[in-house]
XYZ file of N, CA and C in Angstrom:
273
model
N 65.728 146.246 91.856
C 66.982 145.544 91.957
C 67.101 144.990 93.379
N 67.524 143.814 93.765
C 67.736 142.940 94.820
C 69.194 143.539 95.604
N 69.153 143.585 96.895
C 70.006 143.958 97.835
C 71.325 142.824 97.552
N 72.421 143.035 97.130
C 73.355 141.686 97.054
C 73.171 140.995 98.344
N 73.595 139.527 98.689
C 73.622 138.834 99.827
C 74.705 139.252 100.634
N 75.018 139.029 101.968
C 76.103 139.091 102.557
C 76.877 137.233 102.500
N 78.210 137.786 103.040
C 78.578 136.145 103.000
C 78.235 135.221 104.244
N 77.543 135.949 105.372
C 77.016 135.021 106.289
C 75.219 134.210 105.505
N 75.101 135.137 105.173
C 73.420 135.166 104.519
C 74.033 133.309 103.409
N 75.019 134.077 102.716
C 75.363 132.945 101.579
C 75.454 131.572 102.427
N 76.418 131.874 103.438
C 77.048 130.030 104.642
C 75.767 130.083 105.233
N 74.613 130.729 105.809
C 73.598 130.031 106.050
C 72.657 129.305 105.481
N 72.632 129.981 103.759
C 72.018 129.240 102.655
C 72.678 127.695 102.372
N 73.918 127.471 102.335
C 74.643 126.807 102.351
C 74.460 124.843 103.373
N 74.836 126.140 104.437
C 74.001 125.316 105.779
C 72.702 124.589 105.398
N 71.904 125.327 105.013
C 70.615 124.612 105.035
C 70.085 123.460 104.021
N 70.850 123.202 103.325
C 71.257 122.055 102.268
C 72.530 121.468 102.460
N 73.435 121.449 103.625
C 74.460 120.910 103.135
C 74.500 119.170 102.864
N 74.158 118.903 103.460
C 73.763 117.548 103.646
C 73.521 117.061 101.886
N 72.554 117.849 101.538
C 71.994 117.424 99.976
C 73.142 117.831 98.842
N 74.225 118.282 98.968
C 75.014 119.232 98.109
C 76.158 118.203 97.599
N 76.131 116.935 96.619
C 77.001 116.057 96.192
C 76.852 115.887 95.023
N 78.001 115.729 94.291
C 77.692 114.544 92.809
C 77.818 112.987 93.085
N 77.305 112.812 92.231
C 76.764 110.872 92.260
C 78.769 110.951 92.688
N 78.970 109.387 93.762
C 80.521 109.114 93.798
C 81.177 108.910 92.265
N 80.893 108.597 91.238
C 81.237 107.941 90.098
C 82.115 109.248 89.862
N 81.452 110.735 89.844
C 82.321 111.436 89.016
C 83.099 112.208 89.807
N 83.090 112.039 91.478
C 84.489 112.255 92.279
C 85.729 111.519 92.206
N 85.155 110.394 91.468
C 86.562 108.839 91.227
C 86.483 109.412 90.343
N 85.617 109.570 89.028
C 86.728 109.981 87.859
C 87.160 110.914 87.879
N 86.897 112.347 88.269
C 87.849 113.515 88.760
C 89.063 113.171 89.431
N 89.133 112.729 90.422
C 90.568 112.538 91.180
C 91.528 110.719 90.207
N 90.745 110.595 89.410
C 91.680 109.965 88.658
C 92.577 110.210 87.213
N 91.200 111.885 86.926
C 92.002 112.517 86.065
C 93.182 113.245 86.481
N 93.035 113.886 87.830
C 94.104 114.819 88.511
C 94.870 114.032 89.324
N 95.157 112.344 89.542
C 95.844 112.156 90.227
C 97.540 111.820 89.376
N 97.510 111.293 88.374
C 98.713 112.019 87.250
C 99.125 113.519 87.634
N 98.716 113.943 87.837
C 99.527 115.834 87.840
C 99.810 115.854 89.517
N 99.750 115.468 90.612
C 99.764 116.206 91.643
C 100.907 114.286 92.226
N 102.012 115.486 92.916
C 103.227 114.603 93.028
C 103.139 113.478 94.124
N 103.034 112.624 94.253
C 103.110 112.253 95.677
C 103.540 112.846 97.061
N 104.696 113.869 97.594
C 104.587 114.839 98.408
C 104.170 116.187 98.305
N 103.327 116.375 96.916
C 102.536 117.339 96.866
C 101.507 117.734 97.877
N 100.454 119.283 97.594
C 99.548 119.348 97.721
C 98.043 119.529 97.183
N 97.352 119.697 97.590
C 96.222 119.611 96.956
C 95.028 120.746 97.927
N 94.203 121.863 97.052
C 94.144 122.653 97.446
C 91.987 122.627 96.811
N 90.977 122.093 97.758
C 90.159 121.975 97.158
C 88.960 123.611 97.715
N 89.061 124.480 96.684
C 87.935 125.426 97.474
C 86.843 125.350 96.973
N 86.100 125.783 97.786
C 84.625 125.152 97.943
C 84.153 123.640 97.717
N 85.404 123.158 98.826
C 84.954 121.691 99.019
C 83.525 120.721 99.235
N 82.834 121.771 99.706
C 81.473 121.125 99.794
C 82.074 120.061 101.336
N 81.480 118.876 101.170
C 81.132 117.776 102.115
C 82.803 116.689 101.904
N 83.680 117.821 101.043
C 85.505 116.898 101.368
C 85.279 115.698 100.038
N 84.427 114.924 99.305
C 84.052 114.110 98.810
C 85.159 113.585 97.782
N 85.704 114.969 97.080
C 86.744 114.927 96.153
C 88.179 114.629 96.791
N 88.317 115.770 97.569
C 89.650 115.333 98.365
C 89.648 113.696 99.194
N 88.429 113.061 99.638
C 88.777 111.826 99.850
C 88.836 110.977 98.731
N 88.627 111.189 97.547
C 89.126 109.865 96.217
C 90.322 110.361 96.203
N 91.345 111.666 96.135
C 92.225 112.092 95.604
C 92.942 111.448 97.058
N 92.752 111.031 98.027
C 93.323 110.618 99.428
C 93.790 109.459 99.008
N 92.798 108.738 98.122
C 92.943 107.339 97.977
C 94.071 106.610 96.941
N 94.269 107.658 96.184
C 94.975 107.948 94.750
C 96.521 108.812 94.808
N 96.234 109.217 96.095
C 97.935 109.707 96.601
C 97.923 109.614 97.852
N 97.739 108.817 98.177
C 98.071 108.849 99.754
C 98.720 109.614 100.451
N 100.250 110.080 100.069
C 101.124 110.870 100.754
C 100.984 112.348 100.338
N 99.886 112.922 99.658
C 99.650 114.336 99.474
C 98.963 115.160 100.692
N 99.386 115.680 101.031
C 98.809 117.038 101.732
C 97.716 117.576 101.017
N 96.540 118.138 101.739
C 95.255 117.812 101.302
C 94.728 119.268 102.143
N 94.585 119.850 101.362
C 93.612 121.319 102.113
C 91.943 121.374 101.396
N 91.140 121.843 102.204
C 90.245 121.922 102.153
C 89.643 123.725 102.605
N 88.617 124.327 101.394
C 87.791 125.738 102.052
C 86.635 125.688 101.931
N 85.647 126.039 102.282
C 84.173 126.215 102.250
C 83.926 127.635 102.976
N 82.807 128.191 102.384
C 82.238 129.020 103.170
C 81.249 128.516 104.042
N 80.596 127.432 104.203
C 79.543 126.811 105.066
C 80.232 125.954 106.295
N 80.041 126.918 107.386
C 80.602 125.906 108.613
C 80.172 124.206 108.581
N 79.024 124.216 108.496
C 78.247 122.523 108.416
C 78.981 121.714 106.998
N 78.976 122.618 106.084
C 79.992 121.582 105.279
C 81.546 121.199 105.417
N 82.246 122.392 106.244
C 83.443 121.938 106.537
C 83.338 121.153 107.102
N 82.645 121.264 108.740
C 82.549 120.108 109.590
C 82.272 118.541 108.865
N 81.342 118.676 108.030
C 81.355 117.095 107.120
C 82.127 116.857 106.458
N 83.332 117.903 105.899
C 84.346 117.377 105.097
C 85.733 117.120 105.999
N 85.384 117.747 107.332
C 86.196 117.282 108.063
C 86.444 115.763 108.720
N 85.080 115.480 108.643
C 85.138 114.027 109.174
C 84.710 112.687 107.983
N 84.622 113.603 106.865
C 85.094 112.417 105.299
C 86.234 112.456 105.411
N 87.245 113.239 105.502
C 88.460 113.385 105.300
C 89.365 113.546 106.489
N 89.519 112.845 107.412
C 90.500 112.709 108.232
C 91.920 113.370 108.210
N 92.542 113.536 108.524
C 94.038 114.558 108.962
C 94.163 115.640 107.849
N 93.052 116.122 106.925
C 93.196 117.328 105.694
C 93.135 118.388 106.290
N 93.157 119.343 105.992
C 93.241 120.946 106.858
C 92.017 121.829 106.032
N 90.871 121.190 106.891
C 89.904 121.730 106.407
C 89.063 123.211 107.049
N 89.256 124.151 106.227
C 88.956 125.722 106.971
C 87.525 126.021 105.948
């Protein structure tokens, strides 16, 4: 039986692909166009395990005035979803 991972072990695995870790854009627009009906205009929006922010920037585009959080366990992917996604509160 295999030792479980720790969660640094996991964000370094993470790390080391983040760059490669997306769906084609087509099905981040159609995701945030299925969910942009449900989430209010001064709503929020709460994406965990954002990956590279990709989703929360179509859903940016589609509500402009929503508040926009972002989680990852991979430092290198927050940092890239931090700078897809401008003023979101990405941790």
């Amino acid at each position: 039986m295999s030792t479980p991972l720790s969660k640094s072990e996991i964000a370094e695995g993470y790390d080391e692909i983040a760059e490669k870790l997306a769906m084609s854009p087509k099905f981040y627009r159609l995701c945030a166009t299925l969910a942009a009906p449900l989430i209010r205009q001064d709503g929020a929006v709460l994406d965990i395990g954002c990956g590279q922010g990709w989703q929360l920037a179509e859903i940016r585009k589609l509500c402009p005035s929503a508040r926009l959080f972002g989680m990852d366990i991979s430092p290198k992917l927050v940092a890239l979803a931090r700078e897809h996604v401008p003023g979101a509160q990405i941790d």
